[in-house]
Short mmCIF file of C-alpha atoms in Angstrom, two decimals:
data_model
loop_
_atom_site.label_atom_id
_atom_site.label_comp_id
_atom_site.label_asym_id
_atom_site.label_seq_id
_atom_site.Cartn_x
_atom_site.Cartn_y
_atom_site.Cartn_z
CA MET A 707 54.01 -16.20 91.83
CA THR A 708 51.36 -17.61 89.52
CA GLU A 709 49.21 -15.41 87.31
CA ILE A 710 45.55 -16.25 86.90
CA ALA A 711 43.87 -14.87 83.79
CA ALA A 712 41.27 -12.16 84.31
CA ASP A 713 38.67 -14.23 82.46
CA GLU A 714 39.40 -17.43 84.38
CA ASP A 715 36.76 -18.21 86.99
CA ALA A 716 38.84 -18.16 90.18
CA VAL A 717 38.32 -18.26 93.89
CA VAL A 718 38.72 -14.57 94.67
CA ILE A 719 39.58 -13.48 98.21
CA VAL A 720 39.18 -9.82 99.12
CA GLY A 721 41.67 -8.94 101.87
CA SER A 722 44.81 -10.67 103.19
CA GLY A 723 44.52 -10.37 106.97
CA ALA A 724 43.59 -12.93 109.62
CA GLY A 725 40.63 -14.29 107.65
CA GLY A 726 41.69 -13.72 104.04
CA GLY A 727 45.35 -14.65 104.46
CA THR A 728 44.50 -17.82 106.36
CA LEU A 729 41.89 -18.81 103.78
CA ALA A 730 44.36 -18.25 100.94
CA TYR A 731 46.94 -20.55 102.51
CA GLU A 732 44.49 -23.29 103.45
CA LEU A 733 42.91 -23.35 99.96
CA THR A 734 46.19 -23.24 98.00
CA LYS A 735 47.57 -25.94 100.29
CA ALA A 736 44.55 -28.02 99.24
CA GLY A 737 45.44 -27.48 95.57
CA ILE A 738 42.94 -24.71 94.81
CA PRO A 739 44.26 -21.65 92.92
CA CYS A 740 43.25 -18.30 94.42
CA VAL A 741 43.42 -14.62 93.58
CA VAL A 742 43.92 -12.37 96.63
CA LEU A 743 43.06 -8.71 96.10
CA GLU A 744 44.62 -6.53 98.79
CA ALA A 745 43.79 -2.82 98.87
CA GLY A 746 47.15 -1.83 100.36
CA PRO A 747 50.82 -2.23 99.41
CA PHE A 748 53.06 -5.25 99.94
CA LEU A 749 55.15 -4.00 102.85
CA ARG A 750 57.76 -6.42 104.20
CA ASN A 751 58.83 -6.60 107.84
CA GLU A 752 62.09 -4.84 107.07
CA ASP A 753 60.12 -1.88 105.68
CA TYR A 754 58.51 -0.98 109.01
CA HIS A 755 59.55 2.13 110.90
CA ASP A 756 60.34 2.02 114.62
CA ASN A 757 58.58 5.31 115.19
CA GLU A 758 54.95 5.34 116.30
CA TRP A 759 53.53 8.08 114.08
CA VAL A 760 55.70 7.31 111.07
CA ALA A 761 54.61 3.66 111.26
CA PHE A 762 51.00 4.72 111.72
CA ARG A 763 51.07 6.77 108.53
CA GLN A 764 52.83 3.91 106.74
CA MET A 765 50.34 1.19 107.75
CA ALA A 766 46.98 2.58 108.85
CA TRP A 767 43.84 2.61 106.70
CA LEU A 768 43.36 6.36 106.25
CA ASP A 769 40.76 6.46 103.45
CA ALA A 770 37.79 8.73 104.07
CA ARG A 771 35.45 7.61 106.86
CA THR A 772 32.85 9.37 108.95
CA THR A 773 31.47 8.70 112.39
CA SER A 774 28.26 9.38 114.27
CA GLY A 775 26.64 8.39 117.54
CA SER A 776 27.11 9.19 121.19
CA TRP A 777 30.40 7.30 121.65
CA ARG A 778 33.33 9.47 122.60
CA ILE A 779 35.26 8.36 119.49
CA ALA A 780 32.90 10.54 117.42
CA LYS A 781 34.23 13.59 119.29
CA ASP A 782 37.87 12.59 119.79
CA PHE A 783 38.60 10.93 116.42
CA PRO A 784 35.77 11.84 113.99
CA VAL A 785 37.65 10.68 110.86
CA LEU A 786 39.38 7.71 112.46
CA PRO A 787 36.70 5.55 114.09
CA ALA A 788 38.76 2.40 113.52
CA TRP A 789 42.47 1.70 113.58
CA ILE A 790 43.13 -1.04 111.04
CA VAL A 791 45.89 -1.70 108.51
CA LYS A 792 45.83 -1.25 104.74
CA ALA A 793 48.67 -3.52 103.56
CA VAL A 794 49.35 -7.19 102.83
CA GLY A 795 48.76 -9.05 106.08
CA GLY A 796 46.02 -6.62 107.09
CA SER A 797 45.60 -5.94 110.78
CA THR A 798 47.60 -9.04 111.75
CA THR A 799 50.56 -6.68 111.24
CA HIS A 800 49.16 -4.40 113.94
CA TRP A 801 47.85 -6.37 116.88
CA SER A 802 48.78 -7.31 120.42
CA GLY A 803 49.21 -11.04 119.79
CA ALA A 804 46.75 -12.06 122.54
CA THR A 805 45.02 -15.36 121.74
CA PRO A 806 42.41 -16.33 124.37
CA ARG A 807 39.52 -18.54 123.22
CA PHE A 808 35.82 -17.81 123.47
CA LYS A 809 34.10 -19.53 126.37
CA ASP A 810 31.29 -22.04 125.80
CA TYR A 811 28.49 -19.71 126.95
CA GLU A 812 29.74 -16.92 124.66
CA PHE A 813 28.39 -18.89 121.68
CA LYS A 814 24.90 -18.86 123.25
CA THR A 815 24.53 -15.48 124.92
CA ARG A 816 20.81 -15.08 124.14
CA THR A 817 20.17 -18.31 126.00
CA THR A 818 22.59 -17.50 128.83
CA TYR A 819 21.89 -13.80 129.37
CA GLY A 820 18.21 -13.83 128.42
CA ALA A 821 16.64 -10.75 126.88
CA VAL A 822 18.73 -7.60 127.45
CA GLU A 823 16.76 -4.46 126.63
CA GLY A 824 18.07 -2.72 123.54
CA ALA A 825 20.46 -5.55 122.62
CA THR A 826 20.02 -7.88 119.63
CA LEU A 827 21.61 -10.91 121.24
CA LEU A 828 21.49 -14.11 119.23
CA ASP A 829 22.99 -17.56 119.76
CA TRP A 830 25.65 -18.58 117.25
CA PRO A 831 24.65 -21.46 114.97
CA ILE A 832 27.86 -23.24 116.05
CA SER A 833 29.21 -24.25 119.45
CA LEU A 834 32.58 -24.20 121.20
CA GLU A 835 32.70 -28.00 120.86
CA GLU A 836 32.41 -27.67 117.09
CA LEU A 837 35.06 -24.95 116.87
CA ALA A 838 37.50 -26.47 119.41
CA PRO A 839 39.49 -28.59 116.89
CA TYR A 840 40.00 -25.48 114.77
CA TYR A 841 41.10 -23.49 117.81
CA ASP A 842 43.79 -26.16 118.26
CA LYS A 843 44.88 -25.79 114.63
CA ALA A 844 44.91 -21.99 114.90
CA GLU A 845 46.95 -21.99 118.13
CA ILE A 846 49.51 -24.38 116.62
CA ALA A 847 49.75 -22.28 113.45
CA MET A 848 50.13 -19.05 115.37
CA GLY A 849 52.44 -20.51 118.02
CA SER A 850 50.39 -19.39 121.01
CA THR A 851 52.42 -19.41 124.20
CA HIS A 852 51.09 -21.53 127.10
CA ARG A 853 49.42 -23.82 124.51
CA HIS A 854 50.49 -27.12 122.91
CA GLY A 855 53.83 -27.09 124.68
CA ARG A 856 54.80 -23.55 123.71
CA PRO A 857 56.77 -21.88 126.55
CA PRO A 858 55.59 -18.60 128.11
CA LEU A 859 57.11 -15.23 127.36
CA PRO A 860 59.31 -13.79 130.16
CA ALA A 861 57.76 -11.23 132.49
CA ASN A 862 58.64 -7.59 131.90
CA ASN A 863 58.38 -4.80 134.46
CA ASN A 864 54.88 -3.79 133.38
CA TYR A 865 53.72 -7.39 133.93
CA LYS A 866 55.45 -7.69 137.30
CA VAL A 867 53.54 -4.67 138.62
CA PHE A 868 50.34 -6.04 137.07
CA ALA A 869 50.80 -9.56 138.46
CA ASN A 870 51.71 -8.38 141.96
CA GLY A 871 48.61 -6.21 141.99
CA ALA A 872 46.53 -9.15 140.81
CA GLU A 873 47.83 -11.31 143.62
CA ARG A 874 47.16 -8.67 146.28
CA VAL A 875 43.54 -8.14 145.25
CA GLY A 876 42.93 -11.89 145.15
CA TYR A 877 42.93 -12.71 141.44
CA LYS A 878 44.09 -16.20 140.53
CA LEU A 879 44.02 -16.38 136.72
CA TYR A 880 46.95 -14.28 135.53
CA ALA A 881 49.89 -15.16 133.26
CA THR A 882 52.15 -13.83 130.52
CA GLY A 883 49.92 -15.25 127.82
CA PRO A 884 48.60 -16.84 125.70
CA TYR A 885 50.28 -14.71 123.02
CA ALA A 886 51.22 -15.51 119.43
CA THR A 887 54.74 -14.18 119.88
CA ASN A 888 57.58 -16.67 120.13
CA ALA A 889 59.37 -17.05 123.44
CA GLU A 890 61.80 -19.36 121.63
CA PRO A 891 62.32 -20.06 117.91
CA TYR A 892 59.29 -21.83 116.42
CA ASP A 893 57.87 -22.48 112.97
CA ASP A 894 60.76 -20.70 111.20
CA ARG A 895 60.24 -17.55 113.28
CA PRO A 896 62.80 -16.31 115.83
CA ALA A 897 62.25 -15.67 119.51
CA SER A 898 61.16 -12.24 120.65
CA ILE A 899 64.03 -9.88 121.26
CA GLN A 900 61.86 -7.94 123.74
CA ASP A 901 62.45 -4.77 121.78
CA GLY A 902 59.20 -3.15 122.90
CA PHE A 903 58.23 -2.29 119.36
CA ASN A 904 56.32 -5.06 117.68
CA PHE A 905 52.73 -3.92 118.29
CA GLN A 906 52.48 -1.91 115.08
CA GLY A 907 54.78 -3.64 112.62
CA ASP A 908 57.32 -6.23 113.76
CA LYS A 909 60.71 -6.07 112.10
CA ASN A 910 61.90 -9.11 114.05
CA THR A 911 59.12 -11.46 112.74
CA SER A 912 58.77 -13.19 116.12
CA LYS A 913 55.05 -12.35 116.28
CA TRP A 914 52.63 -14.27 114.07
CA SER A 915 50.94 -12.53 111.16
CA THR A 916 49.68 -13.73 107.81
CA LEU A 917 52.48 -11.61 106.35
CA VAL A 918 55.15 -13.84 107.91
CA ARG A 919 53.41 -17.22 107.71
CA GLU A 920 50.33 -17.80 105.55
CA ILE A 921 51.00 -15.46 102.61
CA PRO A 922 54.59 -16.63 101.93
CA ARG A 923 53.55 -20.27 102.24
CA ALA A 924 50.59 -19.77 99.92
CA LEU A 925 52.94 -18.14 97.40
CA GLU A 926 55.29 -21.13 97.69
CA THR A 927 52.51 -23.45 96.49
CA GLY A 928 52.56 -21.63 93.15
CA LEU A 929 48.78 -21.36 93.28
CA LEU A 930 48.36 -17.85 94.72
CA ASP A 931 48.00 -14.78 92.56
CA LEU A 932 48.54 -11.97 95.10
CA ARG A 933 47.64 -8.53 93.82
CA PRO A 934 48.49 -5.70 96.26
CA ASP A 935 47.25 -2.13 95.69
CA SER A 936 44.00 -3.60 94.35
CA HIS A 937 40.93 -2.03 95.93
CA VAL A 938 37.72 -3.94 95.19
CA VAL A 939 34.85 -1.59 94.37
CA ARG A 940 32.02 -3.95 93.38
CA ILE A 941 31.03 -7.60 93.25
CA THR A 942 28.84 -8.52 90.27
CA HIS A 943 26.45 -11.43 89.74
CA ASP A 944 24.81 -13.35 86.92
CA ALA A 945 21.13 -13.68 86.04
CA GLN A 946 20.71 -16.44 88.63
CA GLY A 947 22.05 -14.23 91.41
CA ARG A 948 25.38 -16.06 91.75
CA VAL A 949 28.48 -13.86 92.01
CA ASP A 950 30.52 -14.00 88.81
CA ALA A 951 33.25 -11.33 89.10
CA VAL A 952 34.80 -8.55 91.12
CA LEU A 953 35.75 -5.10 89.87
CA TYR A 954 38.79 -3.42 91.40
CA VAL A 955 40.98 -0.38 90.89
CA ASP A 956 44.76 -0.43 90.97
CA LYS A 957 46.88 2.27 92.61
CA ASP A 958 46.75 4.40 89.46
CA GLY A 959 42.97 4.23 89.28
CA GLY A 960 42.81 1.68 86.47
CA LEU A 961 39.64 -0.43 86.58
CA HIS A 962 39.98 -4.23 86.27
CA ARG A 963 37.62 -7.21 86.25
CA GLN A 964 38.43 -10.65 87.63
CA ALA A 965 36.02 -13.48 86.85
CA ALA A 966 35.04 -15.49 89.92
CA ARG A 967 33.82 -18.98 90.70
CA ALA A 968 33.44 -17.96 94.34
CA VAL A 969 34.13 -14.74 96.24
CA CYS A 970 35.29 -14.61 99.86
CA VAL A 971 35.14 -11.15 101.42
CA ALA A 972 37.58 -10.49 104.27
CA GLY A 973 37.90 -6.73 104.41
CA ASN A 974 37.21 -6.18 108.13
CA SER A 975 33.84 -5.35 109.68
CA ILE A 976 33.72 -1.89 108.11
CA GLU A 977 34.93 -2.49 104.55
CA THR A 978 33.17 -5.86 104.14
CA PRO A 979 29.62 -4.52 104.66
CA ARG A 980 30.54 -1.39 102.74
CA LEU A 981 31.51 -3.49 99.71
CA LEU A 982 28.27 -5.49 99.90
CA LEU A 983 26.23 -2.29 100.14
CA LEU A 984 28.14 -0.79 97.19
CA SER A 985 27.32 -3.95 95.17
CA GLU A 986 23.59 -3.26 95.02
CA SER A 987 21.73 -4.16 91.84
CA ASN A 988 18.19 -4.56 90.58
CA ARG A 989 18.16 -8.07 92.03
CA PHE A 990 19.72 -6.92 95.33
CA PRO A 991 18.46 -3.31 95.68
CA ASN A 992 19.54 -2.97 99.34
CA GLY A 993 22.99 -4.40 98.78
CA LEU A 994 24.37 -7.82 97.93
CA ALA A 995 23.26 -10.59 100.33
CA ASN A 996 21.08 -8.10 102.20
CA SER A 997 17.51 -9.36 101.86
CA SER A 998 17.42 -9.50 105.69
CA ASP A 999 18.52 -5.84 106.00
CA GLN A 1000 21.22 -7.12 108.38
CA VAL A 1001 24.31 -6.10 106.35
CA GLY A 1002 26.13 -3.44 108.36
CA ARG A 1003 24.01 -3.86 111.51
CA ASN A 1004 25.11 -5.07 114.94
CA TYR A 1005 28.53 -3.44 114.67
CA MET A 1006 30.57 -4.27 117.77
CA ARG A 1007 33.99 -2.92 118.78
CA HIS A 1008 34.51 -4.51 122.21
CA LEU A 1009 34.23 -2.65 125.44
CA THR A 1010 37.63 -1.04 125.89
CA GLY A 1011 39.40 1.48 128.07
CA SER A 1012 42.82 1.81 129.70
CA VAL A 1013 44.23 2.69 133.10
CA TYR A 1014 47.69 4.18 133.51
CA ALA A 1015 49.05 4.25 137.07
CA ARG A 1016 51.91 6.31 138.43
CA PHE A 1017 54.47 5.07 140.97
CA ASP A 1018 57.23 6.70 142.96
CA LYS A 1019 59.90 4.56 141.29
CA PRO A 1020 60.62 3.75 137.63
CA VAL A 1021 58.58 0.98 135.96
CA ARG A 1022 59.68 1.54 132.36
CA MET A 1023 56.62 -0.19 130.94
CA TYR A 1024 57.98 0.20 127.42
CA ARG A 1025 60.65 -2.46 127.93
CA GLY A 1026 59.77 -5.90 126.60
CA GLU A 1027 56.54 -6.84 124.85
CA THR A 1028 53.97 -4.08 124.40
CA MET A 1029 51.27 -6.41 125.69
CA ALA A 1030 52.71 -9.07 127.95
CA GLY A 1031 50.14 -10.36 130.42
CA ILE A 1032 46.49 -11.24 130.92
CA ILE A 1033 44.17 -11.43 133.93
CA ALA A 1034 41.16 -13.65 133.25
CA ASP A 1035 39.37 -13.57 136.62
CA GLU A 1036 36.78 -11.03 135.40
CA ALA A 1037 36.19 -12.75 132.05
CA ALA A 1038 33.41 -15.02 133.25
CA HIS A 1039 29.71 -14.12 133.17
CA ASP A 1040 28.68 -13.00 136.66
CA PRO A 1041 25.56 -10.79 136.61
CA SER A 1042 25.95 -10.00 140.32
CA ARG A 1043 28.47 -7.35 139.22
CA GLY A 1044 25.64 -5.40 137.57
CA PHE A 1045 26.20 -6.39 133.93
CA VAL A 1046 26.18 -9.43 131.67
CA GLY A 1047 29.30 -10.86 130.05
CA GLY A 1048 32.89 -10.36 131.14
CA TYR A 1049 36.19 -8.70 130.37
CA TYR A 1050 39.95 -9.28 130.42
CA MET A 1051 42.68 -7.05 131.81
CA GLU A 1052 45.81 -7.00 129.59
CA THR A 1053 49.08 -5.12 130.10
CA LEU A 1054 49.67 -2.32 127.61
CA SER A 1055 52.39 0.21 126.97
CA LEU A 1056 52.28 3.20 124.65
CA GLY A 1057 55.29 5.27 123.67
CA PRO A 1058 55.42 8.93 124.78
CA SER A 1059 54.05 10.27 121.48
CA PHE A 1060 51.06 7.90 121.39
CA LEU A 1061 50.41 8.37 125.11
CA ALA A 1062 50.30 12.12 124.58
CA ALA A 1063 47.65 11.67 121.88
CA PHE A 1064 45.50 9.01 123.50
CA ALA A 1065 45.84 9.24 127.31
CA GLU A 1066 43.33 12.10 127.47
CA PRO A 1067 42.35 13.38 123.99
CA GLY A 1068 42.12 17.15 124.15
CA GLY A 1069 43.80 17.17 127.55
CA TRP A 1070 45.85 20.17 128.60
CA GLY A 1071 47.23 21.88 131.69
CA PRO A 1072 48.76 20.60 134.94
CA ASP A 1073 46.73 17.37 135.17
CA PHE A 1074 47.77 16.32 131.67
CA ALA A 1075 51.37 17.36 132.31
CA GLU A 1076 51.38 15.16 135.41
CA ILE A 1077 50.49 12.12 133.26
CA MET A 1078 53.29 12.80 130.80
CA ASP A 1079 55.91 13.81 133.38
CA ALA A 1080 55.42 10.44 135.08
CA TYR A 1081 56.02 8.40 131.91
CA ALA A 1082 59.06 6.47 133.20
CA ASN A 1083 57.22 5.63 136.44
CA THR A 1084 53.99 4.52 134.73
CA ALA A 1085 52.40 1.07 134.40
CA GLY A 1086 49.48 0.47 132.05
CA MET A 1087 46.71 -1.95 131.22
CA TRP A 1088 43.96 -2.28 128.62
CA ILE A 1089 40.46 -3.47 129.44
CA VAL A 1090 38.74 -5.53 126.74
CA GLY A 1091 35.29 -7.03 127.16
CA GLU A 1092 32.07 -8.01 125.48
CA ASP A 1093 29.88 -5.18 124.17
CA MET A 1094 26.24 -5.64 123.29
CA PRO A 1095 25.13 -5.99 119.65
CA GLN A 1096 22.55 -3.35 118.73
CA ALA A 1097 20.67 -3.04 115.44
CA GLY A 1098 21.28 0.72 115.32
CA ASN A 1099 25.05 0.38 115.65
CA ARG A 1100 25.85 -0.03 112.00
CA ILE A 1101 27.92 0.71 108.93
CA THR A 1102 26.12 2.72 106.26
CA LEU A 1103 27.17 4.61 103.13
CA SER A 1104 27.75 8.32 103.50
CA ASP A 1105 25.43 10.59 101.51
CA THR A 1106 28.05 13.33 101.26
CA VAL A 1107 31.62 12.04 101.69
CA ARG A 1108 33.44 10.16 98.91
CA ASP A 1109 36.76 8.32 98.98
CA GLN A 1110 39.63 8.82 96.51
CA TRP A 1111 37.82 6.60 93.98
CA GLY A 1112 34.60 8.59 94.16
CA LEU A 1113 32.80 5.89 96.17
CA ALA A 1114 30.57 6.58 99.15
CA ALA A 1115 32.64 6.51 102.33
CA PRO A 1116 31.47 4.27 105.18
CA ASN A 1117 29.86 5.89 108.19
CA VAL A 1118 30.37 4.13 111.51
CA HIS A 1119 27.53 4.78 113.96
CA PHE A 1120 27.90 3.61 117.54
CA ASP A 1121 26.13 4.21 120.83
CA ASP A 1122 27.31 2.56 124.02
CA HIS A 1123 24.74 0.22 125.55
CA ALA A 1124 23.98 0.68 129.26
CA ASN A 1125 25.62 -2.73 129.85
CA ASP A 1126 28.81 -1.47 128.18
CA VAL A 1127 28.91 1.59 130.44
CA ALA A 1128 28.31 -0.46 133.60
CA MET A 1129 31.06 -2.94 132.67
CA ARG A 1130 33.55 -0.20 131.81
CA ASP A 1131 32.93 1.67 135.08
CA TYR A 1132 33.35 -1.54 137.06
CA ALA A 1133 36.52 -2.44 135.16
CA TYR A 1134 38.08 1.02 135.62
CA GLU A 1135 37.41 0.87 139.37
CA HIS A 1136 38.94 -2.59 139.78
CA ALA A 1137 41.95 -1.76 137.63
CA GLN A 1138 42.69 1.25 139.81
CA LYS A 1139 42.29 -0.85 142.97
CA LEU A 1140 44.79 -3.34 141.57
CA TYR A 1141 47.40 -0.63 141.11
CA GLU A 1142 46.60 0.95 144.48
CA ALA A 1143 47.32 -2.45 146.06
CA VAL A 1144 50.95 -2.19 144.92
CA GLY A 1145 51.48 1.43 145.88
CA ALA A 1146 50.32 3.55 142.95
CA VAL A 1147 50.46 7.25 143.81
CA GLY A 1148 47.84 8.07 141.18
CA SER A 1149 46.08 6.67 138.13
CA HIS A 1150 44.19 7.86 135.09
CA ARG A 1151 41.21 6.39 133.21
CA THR A 1152 41.88 6.63 129.47
CA PRO A 1153 38.83 6.45 127.15
CA PRO A 1154 38.63 3.96 124.25
CA TYR A 1155 41.07 4.35 121.38
CA PRO A 1156 39.89 4.17 117.74
CA SER A 1157 38.47 0.66 117.37
CA THR A 1158 40.88 -2.19 116.68
CA HIS A 1159 38.40 -5.02 117.36
CA ASN A 1160 35.74 -4.49 114.70
CA LEU A 1161 33.10 -7.23 114.79
CA GLY A 1162 29.61 -8.12 113.60
CA THR A 1163 27.96 -6.35 110.58
CA CYS A 1164 27.45 -9.61 108.59
CA ARG A 1165 26.54 -11.89 111.42
CA MET A 1166 26.22 -15.64 111.32
CA SER A 1167 22.70 -16.96 111.99
CA GLU A 1168 20.68 -20.13 111.79
CA ARG A 1169 17.71 -18.37 110.17
CA PRO A 1170 18.27 -16.16 107.09
CA GLU A 1171 16.08 -13.40 108.48
CA ASP A 1172 18.34 -13.00 111.55
CA GLY A 1173 21.67 -12.51 109.83
CA VAL A 1174 23.74 -12.48 106.64
CA VAL A 1175 25.70 -15.76 106.55
CA ASP A 1176 25.16 -19.35 107.65
CA ARG A 1177 27.25 -21.56 109.94
CA TRP A 1178 30.03 -21.74 107.29
CA GLY A 1179 30.16 -18.00 106.60
CA ARG A 1180 28.24 -18.57 103.36
CA ALA A 1181 25.74 -15.85 102.42
CA HIS A 1182 22.15 -16.93 102.96
CA ASP A 1183 21.17 -15.15 99.72
CA VAL A 1184 24.10 -16.03 97.42
CA PRO A 1185 25.43 -19.62 97.31
CA ASN A 1186 28.96 -18.81 96.10
CA LEU A 1187 29.59 -15.73 98.27
CA PHE A 1188 31.40 -16.11 101.60
CA VAL A 1189 32.35 -13.70 104.39
CA SER A 1190 35.66 -14.64 106.01
CA ASP A 1191 36.48 -12.11 108.73
CA GLY A 1192 35.23 -10.85 112.08
CA SER A 1193 32.09 -9.54 110.41
CA VAL A 1194 30.51 -12.97 110.85
CA MET A 1195 30.68 -12.92 114.64
CA THR A 1196 27.16 -13.22 115.99
CA THR A 1197 28.27 -11.76 119.32
CA GLY A 1198 31.68 -10.49 120.35
CA GLY A 1199 32.66 -12.41 123.48
CA ALA A 1200 35.32 -10.97 125.77
CA ALA A 1201 38.36 -12.50 124.08
CA ASN A 1202 40.60 -10.68 121.60
CA PRO A 1203 39.12 -11.86 118.28
CA THR A 1204 42.07 -12.77 116.03
CA LEU A 1205 42.38 -16.40 117.16
CA THR A 1206 38.66 -16.96 116.58
CA ILE A 1207 38.83 -15.35 113.13
CA VAL A 1208 41.71 -17.66 112.18
CA ALA A 1209 39.92 -20.73 113.56
CA LEU A 1210 36.76 -19.85 111.62
CA ALA A 1211 38.79 -19.29 108.44
CA ILE A 1212 40.51 -22.69 108.71
CA ARG A 1213 37.09 -24.29 109.21
CA GLN A 1214 35.57 -22.36 106.30
CA ALA A 1215 38.47 -23.31 104.01
CA GLU A 1216 37.93 -26.98 104.78
CA TYR A 1217 34.23 -26.67 103.88
CA LEU A 1218 34.82 -24.56 100.79
CA ALA A 1219 37.50 -26.91 99.45
CA ALA A 1220 35.16 -29.86 99.82
CA GLU A 1221 32.32 -28.00 98.08
CA LEU A 1222 34.59 -26.92 95.22
CA LYS A 1223 36.00 -30.41 94.73
CA ALA A 1224 32.50 -31.89 94.81
CA GLY A 1225 31.41 -29.47 92.10
CA ASN A 1226 28.77 -27.87 94.30
CA ILE A 1227 30.21 -24.39 93.71
#
């Protein structure tokens, strides 16, 4: 691995997940040296534990966070509003693998939906047509099943129940993918061994992550200086307002400075705005790149919820892939249902220990025991759909809580929009009808888990006053500062976001490489 001197102006990438890891590979492949600063350790696939809570404590970002708002997460999980990873590879080492694309109208929701009271809808400054070639590149890189000749994953029992229910209620658009988990060997990764334990950590390496693909390949170029256990605490700038360095602490608390020619922040939609807010200065008194007061606002986390159904015979949902099927019939915009936007249904299985914690937080007594006693006979699905951006849903700095470095912890404030509530109620009802159609003897509506799809907070906009970054993810206020993760999403769409984050990062890398080589940065 190369070493880049601390006083050498480098391209510095903060974070190594879907956005940061992809950007690092694309830039080093183009001959551009990069420093990647990752807050967590360099865990390898063989280090993961096949035990839900042990793996959680090994991988999850557990630094101090606070929560407010009327969402149930604030009551159920007040110190864990989001469930993301702090390790090399970021949250690509803890994800389902689902890779649907955004639909065309989801890039222009303000135009399509019109004004929705209380929502800050805005059209993206880019279109599906513009992003489509990068979706192709992302799907090929990730090995998405059902795409570009990649074969589908086999159906497991949880999917068979799900698909039979879909057929009986009249759905047409259901399949075992697209997923970025290999059904057969591809791109130097093996086929899935259907071990039922690759959602949080994947010892087998059959599922795509930047840990198994982009980071090793970037290291092979000899142009990547990867520094794990390096938590960035501030971005500094020169007298002209251009970023010139980052300050970070190592695992022992030692403070370091890395000079920067450009900085790309990819710390997820909570840590990215937090870092910009912590980087305030006399020139940027409200936070770096925040003249619009949009940094941290419009936090989205996708409409989510789960339904677990009980049957009179064993299903054993835990066998095979954790998430192994998608129904897309409800993903289209159809306001006759009583809400704007759409949602997907996706199979999901939790192990007994996670199900006990998340099926009904705080649950107790006979009703809760009935859920757990039926574990072997249970089928499950997750509901994921578009939630409305709202200016008041935002990341701010806590006035009272500090992290282990003495920095203000982020506070995550969220209130459900009435559209979110209407969509979730509709989705719960139709998920239960699906299971009833194949003989379920009972079912349970599980509330949202701590957020895994964290979006918005540095949104992309045509006009500087409406957002934080432009069509390339470049800060409106600072010409050599980029945001490279899901923070840039103007609206959230219904699709799981990782594919879109990777596509945007490939596109941004192409632009940034051209600007660097032209001497414009």
